[in-house]
């Protein structure tokens, strides 16, 4: 795994995919070749002191030296990020964190995304060996809240789950995952998931029930992004203390951590 670097990237494209969800393409010729699925970048939003802290964003699919970032406008930092224009420069540090492990060729890779948690899984799907079978699931509140251009649905055979039944499976993505894996126990399965923490806790339950390796990418608030502030702690399952999501993750094997249910 490569050491992180600092780079001034250039915004090439910025699109409002759905209410509050944005898709940004950033030219990053030094960082992009180093990135692995599950890693993230820490972005300095502004040259001003407000917002003071950088914002962590998962690295999405990569096209040569261009990385895609997907984010929700939740506060001042992401509001300013959404106000960028093509040609604007942004200060990046990355790639940071531990990536997803690559499965063996005889594996059924089950990718489970909740909302914008799809970003690192799009890169994982892109990075998987061609021989690996895959099942790619995306959950969202409604079709109108899609976190990605729907061209990906056809391109990657995305199976959709919507809370309101507006597309695909009527229900949450955890229930869709459980349903799709019925009768698959004889296969060599690896589960890879990213999304809200309560969703990941339930995906962990599925992995434990099936007895299969399950890898979770946690999306939690971070301060420094390098393990100094210790604001992104997650409890170790063996009682030994805490791991830091920015330094020891964001990808963890599910059996190694304890996740809150709410």
Short mmCIF file of C-alpha atoms in Angstrom, two decimals:
data_model
loop_
_atom_site.label_atom_id
_atom_site.label_comp_id
_atom_site.label_asym_id
_atom_site.label_seq_id
_atom_site.Cartn_x
_atom_site.Cartn_y
_atom_site.Cartn_z
CA UNK A 1 0.00 0.00 0.00
CA UNK A 2 1.41 3.38 -1.04
CA UNK A 3 2.07 6.25 1.31
CA UNK A 4 -0.40 9.14 1.01
CA UNK A 5 0.58 12.24 -0.90
CA UNK A 6 -0.62 15.84 -1.09
CA UNK A 7 -1.87 17.03 -4.46
CA UNK A 8 -3.75 19.99 -5.90
CA UNK A 9 -6.47 18.44 -8.02
CA UNK A 10 -8.60 20.15 -10.65
CA UNK A 11 -12.38 19.88 -10.74
CA UNK A 12 -13.34 18.65 -14.20
CA UNK A 13 -17.04 18.08 -13.75
CA UNK A 14 -19.68 18.55 -11.05
CA UNK A 15 -23.23 17.25 -11.29
CA UNK A 16 -26.27 17.32 -9.03
CA UNK A 17 -27.34 13.66 -9.30
CA UNK A 18 -30.40 13.95 -7.05
CA UNK A 19 -31.53 16.21 -4.20
CA UNK A 20 -28.46 16.93 -2.03
CA UNK A 21 -26.28 14.31 -3.82
CA UNK A 22 -23.37 15.49 -5.94
CA UNK A 23 -20.92 13.74 -8.24
CA UNK A 24 -17.50 15.34 -8.81
CA UNK A 25 -14.72 14.30 -11.20
CA UNK A 26 -11.26 15.45 -10.12
CA UNK A 27 -8.10 15.34 -12.21
CA UNK A 28 -5.52 13.86 -9.88
CA UNK A 29 -2.64 12.40 -11.90
CA UNK A 30 -0.39 11.58 -8.93
CA UNK A 31 -2.99 10.30 -6.48
CA UNK A 32 -5.32 8.37 -8.80
CA UNK A 33 -2.80 5.62 -9.75
CA UNK A 34 -2.15 4.91 -6.05
CA UNK A 35 -5.75 4.56 -4.88
CA UNK A 36 -7.34 1.26 -3.92
CA UNK A 37 -11.00 0.49 -3.31
CA UNK A 38 -12.06 1.46 0.20
CA UNK A 39 -9.53 4.25 0.64
CA UNK A 40 -10.42 7.92 0.94
CA UNK A 41 -9.14 11.42 0.34
CA UNK A 42 -9.09 14.28 2.85
CA UNK A 43 -10.12 17.51 1.15
CA UNK A 44 -9.41 21.06 2.20
CA UNK A 45 -12.60 22.84 1.23
CA UNK A 46 -11.50 26.45 1.39
CA UNK A 47 -8.47 28.69 1.88
CA UNK A 48 -10.36 30.39 4.71
CA UNK A 49 -10.33 29.22 8.34
CA UNK A 50 -14.01 28.24 8.07
CA UNK A 51 -14.50 25.37 7.62
CA UNK A 52 -11.26 24.64 9.44
CA UNK A 53 -11.20 20.83 9.15
CA UNK A 54 -10.76 18.83 6.00
CA UNK A 55 -13.58 16.59 4.80
CA UNK A 56 -13.06 12.84 4.16
CA UNK A 57 -14.62 11.40 0.99
CA UNK A 58 -14.43 7.84 -0.29
CA UNK A 59 -12.65 7.41 -3.60
CA UNK A 60 -15.09 6.28 -6.24
CA UNK A 61 -14.40 4.82 -9.68
CA UNK A 62 -11.20 5.90 -11.40
CA UNK A 63 -10.75 6.66 -15.09
CA UNK A 64 -7.01 6.86 -15.77
CA UNK A 65 -5.95 9.92 -13.74
CA UNK A 66 -9.45 11.10 -12.80
CA UNK A 67 -11.15 10.13 -9.54
CA UNK A 68 -14.87 10.36 -8.90
CA UNK A 69 -16.18 11.63 -5.57
CA UNK A 70 -19.82 11.27 -4.46
CA UNK A 71 -21.11 13.30 -1.53
CA UNK A 72 -24.22 14.61 0.20
CA UNK A 73 -24.56 18.27 1.11
CA UNK A 74 -24.95 18.12 4.89
CA UNK A 75 -23.24 21.26 6.20
CA UNK A 76 -21.11 24.25 5.35
CA UNK A 77 -18.14 22.22 4.11
CA UNK A 78 -20.05 20.09 1.62
CA UNK A 79 -22.16 23.11 0.60
CA UNK A 80 -18.97 24.90 -0.39
CA UNK A 81 -17.71 21.79 -2.17
CA UNK A 82 -20.94 21.62 -4.19
CA UNK A 83 -20.41 25.26 -5.20
CA UNK A 84 -17.12 24.48 -6.98
CA UNK A 85 -16.89 24.94 -10.74
CA UNK A 86 -14.92 23.14 -13.46
CA UNK A 87 -11.36 24.45 -13.38
CA UNK A 88 -11.36 25.10 -9.63
CA UNK A 89 -8.46 23.61 -7.67
CA UNK A 90 -8.91 21.49 -4.56
CA UNK A 91 -6.28 20.43 -2.03
CA UNK A 92 -6.21 16.64 -1.56
CA UNK A 93 -4.38 14.31 0.80
CA UNK A 94 -4.58 10.62 0.00
CA UNK A 95 -5.07 7.85 -0.61
CA UNK A 96 -5.70 7.30 3.10
CA UNK A 97 -6.83 4.25 5.05
CA UNK A 98 -6.91 0.50 4.59
CA UNK A 99 -8.54 -0.82 1.39
CA UNK A 100 -10.79 -3.81 0.78
CA UNK A 101 -8.91 -7.10 0.34
CA UNK A 102 -9.12 -8.71 -3.07
CA UNK A 103 -11.02 -12.04 -3.12
CA UNK A 104 -9.83 -15.16 -4.91
CA UNK A 105 -11.09 -16.01 -8.40
CA UNK A 106 -13.55 -18.66 -7.18
CA UNK A 107 -15.42 -16.18 -4.97
CA UNK A 108 -18.90 -14.75 -5.22
CA UNK A 109 -18.30 -11.11 -4.24
CA UNK A 110 -21.44 -9.60 -2.73
CA UNK A 111 -21.25 -5.80 -2.81
CA UNK A 112 -23.84 -4.07 -0.62
CA UNK A 113 -24.19 -0.28 -0.76
CA UNK A 114 -26.40 2.05 1.22
CA UNK A 115 -26.82 5.45 -0.44
CA UNK A 116 -23.53 7.21 -1.17
CA UNK A 117 -21.78 4.18 0.33
CA UNK A 118 -21.79 3.00 -3.26
CA UNK A 119 -18.71 5.14 -4.07
CA UNK A 120 -15.95 2.77 -2.81
CA UNK A 121 -17.91 -0.25 -4.04
CA UNK A 122 -17.96 1.14 -7.58
CA UNK A 123 -14.17 1.23 -7.42
CA UNK A 124 -14.09 -2.26 -5.90
CA UNK A 125 -16.32 -3.57 -8.67
CA UNK A 126 -13.95 -1.96 -11.16
CA UNK A 127 -10.92 -3.51 -9.46
CA UNK A 128 -12.14 -7.10 -8.98
CA UNK A 129 -10.52 -9.78 -11.13
CA UNK A 130 -12.70 -10.59 -14.14
CA UNK A 131 -13.04 -14.21 -12.99
CA UNK A 132 -14.83 -13.17 -9.78
CA UNK A 133 -18.62 -13.53 -9.87
CA UNK A 134 -20.37 -10.61 -8.26
CA UNK A 135 -23.71 -9.54 -6.88
CA UNK A 136 -24.05 -5.75 -6.60
CA UNK A 137 -26.86 -4.37 -4.42
CA UNK A 138 -27.79 -0.72 -3.82
CA UNK A 139 -30.30 0.52 -1.28
CA UNK A 140 -31.85 3.99 -1.08
CA UNK A 141 -34.94 5.69 0.29
CA UNK A 142 -36.48 6.28 -3.14
CA UNK A 143 -35.48 6.30 -6.79
CA UNK A 144 -35.52 10.10 -6.62
CA UNK A 145 -32.73 9.87 -4.01
CA UNK A 146 -30.37 7.85 -6.21
CA UNK A 147 -26.70 8.45 -5.35
CA UNK A 148 -25.45 7.58 -8.85
CA UNK A 149 -26.26 8.12 -12.48
CA UNK A 150 -28.65 5.30 -13.29
CA UNK A 151 -26.47 4.27 -16.24
CA UNK A 152 -24.57 2.27 -13.60
CA UNK A 153 -27.67 0.17 -12.94
CA UNK A 154 -27.50 -1.35 -16.39
CA UNK A 155 -23.72 -1.24 -16.76
CA UNK A 156 -22.99 -3.13 -13.53
CA UNK A 157 -26.25 -5.09 -13.24
CA UNK A 158 -27.10 -3.22 -10.05
CA UNK A 159 -29.93 -4.74 -8.05
CA UNK A 160 -31.90 -1.88 -6.48
CA UNK A 161 -33.80 -1.76 -3.20
CA UNK A 162 -35.97 1.24 -2.33
CA UNK A 163 -37.78 1.89 0.92
CA UNK A 164 -40.84 3.22 -0.93
CA UNK A 165 -40.87 0.58 -3.67
CA UNK A 166 -40.25 3.12 -6.45
CA UNK A 167 -37.62 0.86 -8.04
CA UNK A 168 -36.51 -2.73 -7.68
CA UNK A 169 -37.03 -4.55 -4.39
CA UNK A 170 -39.58 -2.91 -2.08
CA UNK A 171 -37.68 -2.73 1.20
CA UNK A 172 -34.19 -2.15 2.52
CA UNK A 173 -30.98 -3.47 1.01
CA UNK A 174 -30.27 -5.70 4.03
CA UNK A 175 -33.46 -7.67 3.38
CA UNK A 176 -32.62 -7.84 -0.32
CA UNK A 177 -29.15 -9.16 0.51
CA UNK A 178 -30.57 -11.82 2.81
CA UNK A 179 -33.05 -12.89 0.13
CA UNK A 180 -30.47 -13.00 -2.66
CA UNK A 181 -28.08 -15.15 -0.61
CA UNK A 182 -30.60 -17.87 0.21
CA UNK A 183 -29.34 -21.12 -1.24
CA UNK A 184 -25.84 -19.74 -1.83
CA UNK A 185 -24.27 -21.17 1.34
CA UNK A 186 -22.30 -23.79 -0.57
CA UNK A 187 -20.42 -21.10 -2.48
CA UNK A 188 -17.24 -19.31 -1.47
CA UNK A 189 -18.76 -15.93 -0.56
CA UNK A 190 -17.18 -12.66 0.51
CA UNK A 191 -19.39 -9.72 1.50
CA UNK A 192 -18.23 -6.13 1.02
CA UNK A 193 -20.41 -3.30 2.32
CA UNK A 194 -20.46 0.45 2.83
CA UNK A 195 -23.27 2.64 4.09
CA UNK A 196 -24.90 3.87 7.30
CA UNK A 197 -23.53 2.19 10.43
CA UNK A 198 -26.89 0.60 11.49
CA UNK A 199 -27.10 -0.99 8.03
CA UNK A 200 -23.55 -2.32 8.36
CA UNK A 201 -24.38 -3.84 11.75
CA UNK A 202 -27.16 -5.87 10.08
CA UNK A 203 -24.90 -6.86 7.19
CA UNK A 204 -22.45 -8.10 9.82
CA UNK A 205 -25.24 -10.31 11.21
CA UNK A 206 -25.79 -11.83 7.77
CA UNK A 207 -22.09 -12.56 7.42
CA UNK A 208 -21.96 -14.16 10.87
CA UNK A 209 -25.03 -16.29 10.13
CA UNK A 210 -23.54 -17.52 6.85
CA UNK A 211 -20.06 -17.86 8.33
CA UNK A 212 -18.46 -15.92 5.47
CA UNK A 213 -15.77 -13.20 5.44
CA UNK A 214 -17.49 -9.82 5.63
CA UNK A 215 -15.70 -6.51 5.13
CA UNK A 216 -17.25 -3.20 6.14
CA UNK A 217 -16.16 0.27 5.09
CA UNK A 218 -17.21 2.73 7.80
CA UNK A 219 -18.30 6.25 6.93
CA UNK A 220 -18.01 8.27 10.13
CA UNK A 221 -17.08 11.87 11.01
CA UNK A 222 -13.31 12.42 11.16
CA UNK A 223 -11.17 15.28 12.37
CA UNK A 224 -7.53 14.90 11.34
CA UNK A 225 -7.79 11.85 9.06
CA UNK A 226 -4.44 10.44 10.23
CA UNK A 227 -5.11 9.08 13.73
CA UNK A 228 -3.97 12.04 15.83
CA UNK A 229 -7.28 13.40 17.13
CA UNK A 230 -8.83 9.95 17.85
CA UNK A 231 -12.34 11.23 17.10
CA UNK A 232 -13.30 8.27 14.89
CA UNK A 233 -12.87 5.37 17.33
CA UNK A 234 -14.65 2.04 16.85
CA UNK A 235 -14.69 -0.64 19.55
CA UNK A 236 -12.66 -3.83 19.06
CA UNK A 237 -14.67 -7.05 19.37
CA UNK A 238 -11.96 -8.76 21.43
CA UNK A 239 -12.19 -6.16 24.21
CA UNK A 240 -8.68 -4.86 23.59
CA UNK A 241 -9.80 -1.25 23.15
CA UNK A 242 -10.53 0.82 20.07
CA UNK A 243 -9.41 1.10 16.48
CA UNK A 244 -9.42 4.39 14.60
CA UNK A 245 -11.43 4.41 11.39
CA UNK A 246 -9.07 6.82 9.61
CA UNK A 247 -5.89 4.92 10.47
CA UNK A 248 -6.90 1.28 11.03
CA UNK A 249 -9.86 1.36 8.63
CA UNK A 250 -12.05 2.53 7.09
CA UNK A 251 -12.32 -1.11 6.00
CA UNK A 252 -12.57 -3.66 8.81
CA UNK A 253 -13.44 -7.32 8.86
CA UNK A 254 -16.84 -7.34 10.53
CA UNK A 255 -15.93 -9.90 13.18
CA UNK A 256 -13.22 -7.59 14.52
CA UNK A 257 -15.41 -4.62 15.51
CA UNK A 258 -18.54 -3.80 17.47
CA UNK A 259 -21.05 -1.49 15.78
CA UNK A 260 -23.92 0.46 17.36
CA UNK A 261 -27.39 -0.54 16.21
CA UNK A 262 -28.86 2.96 16.08
#
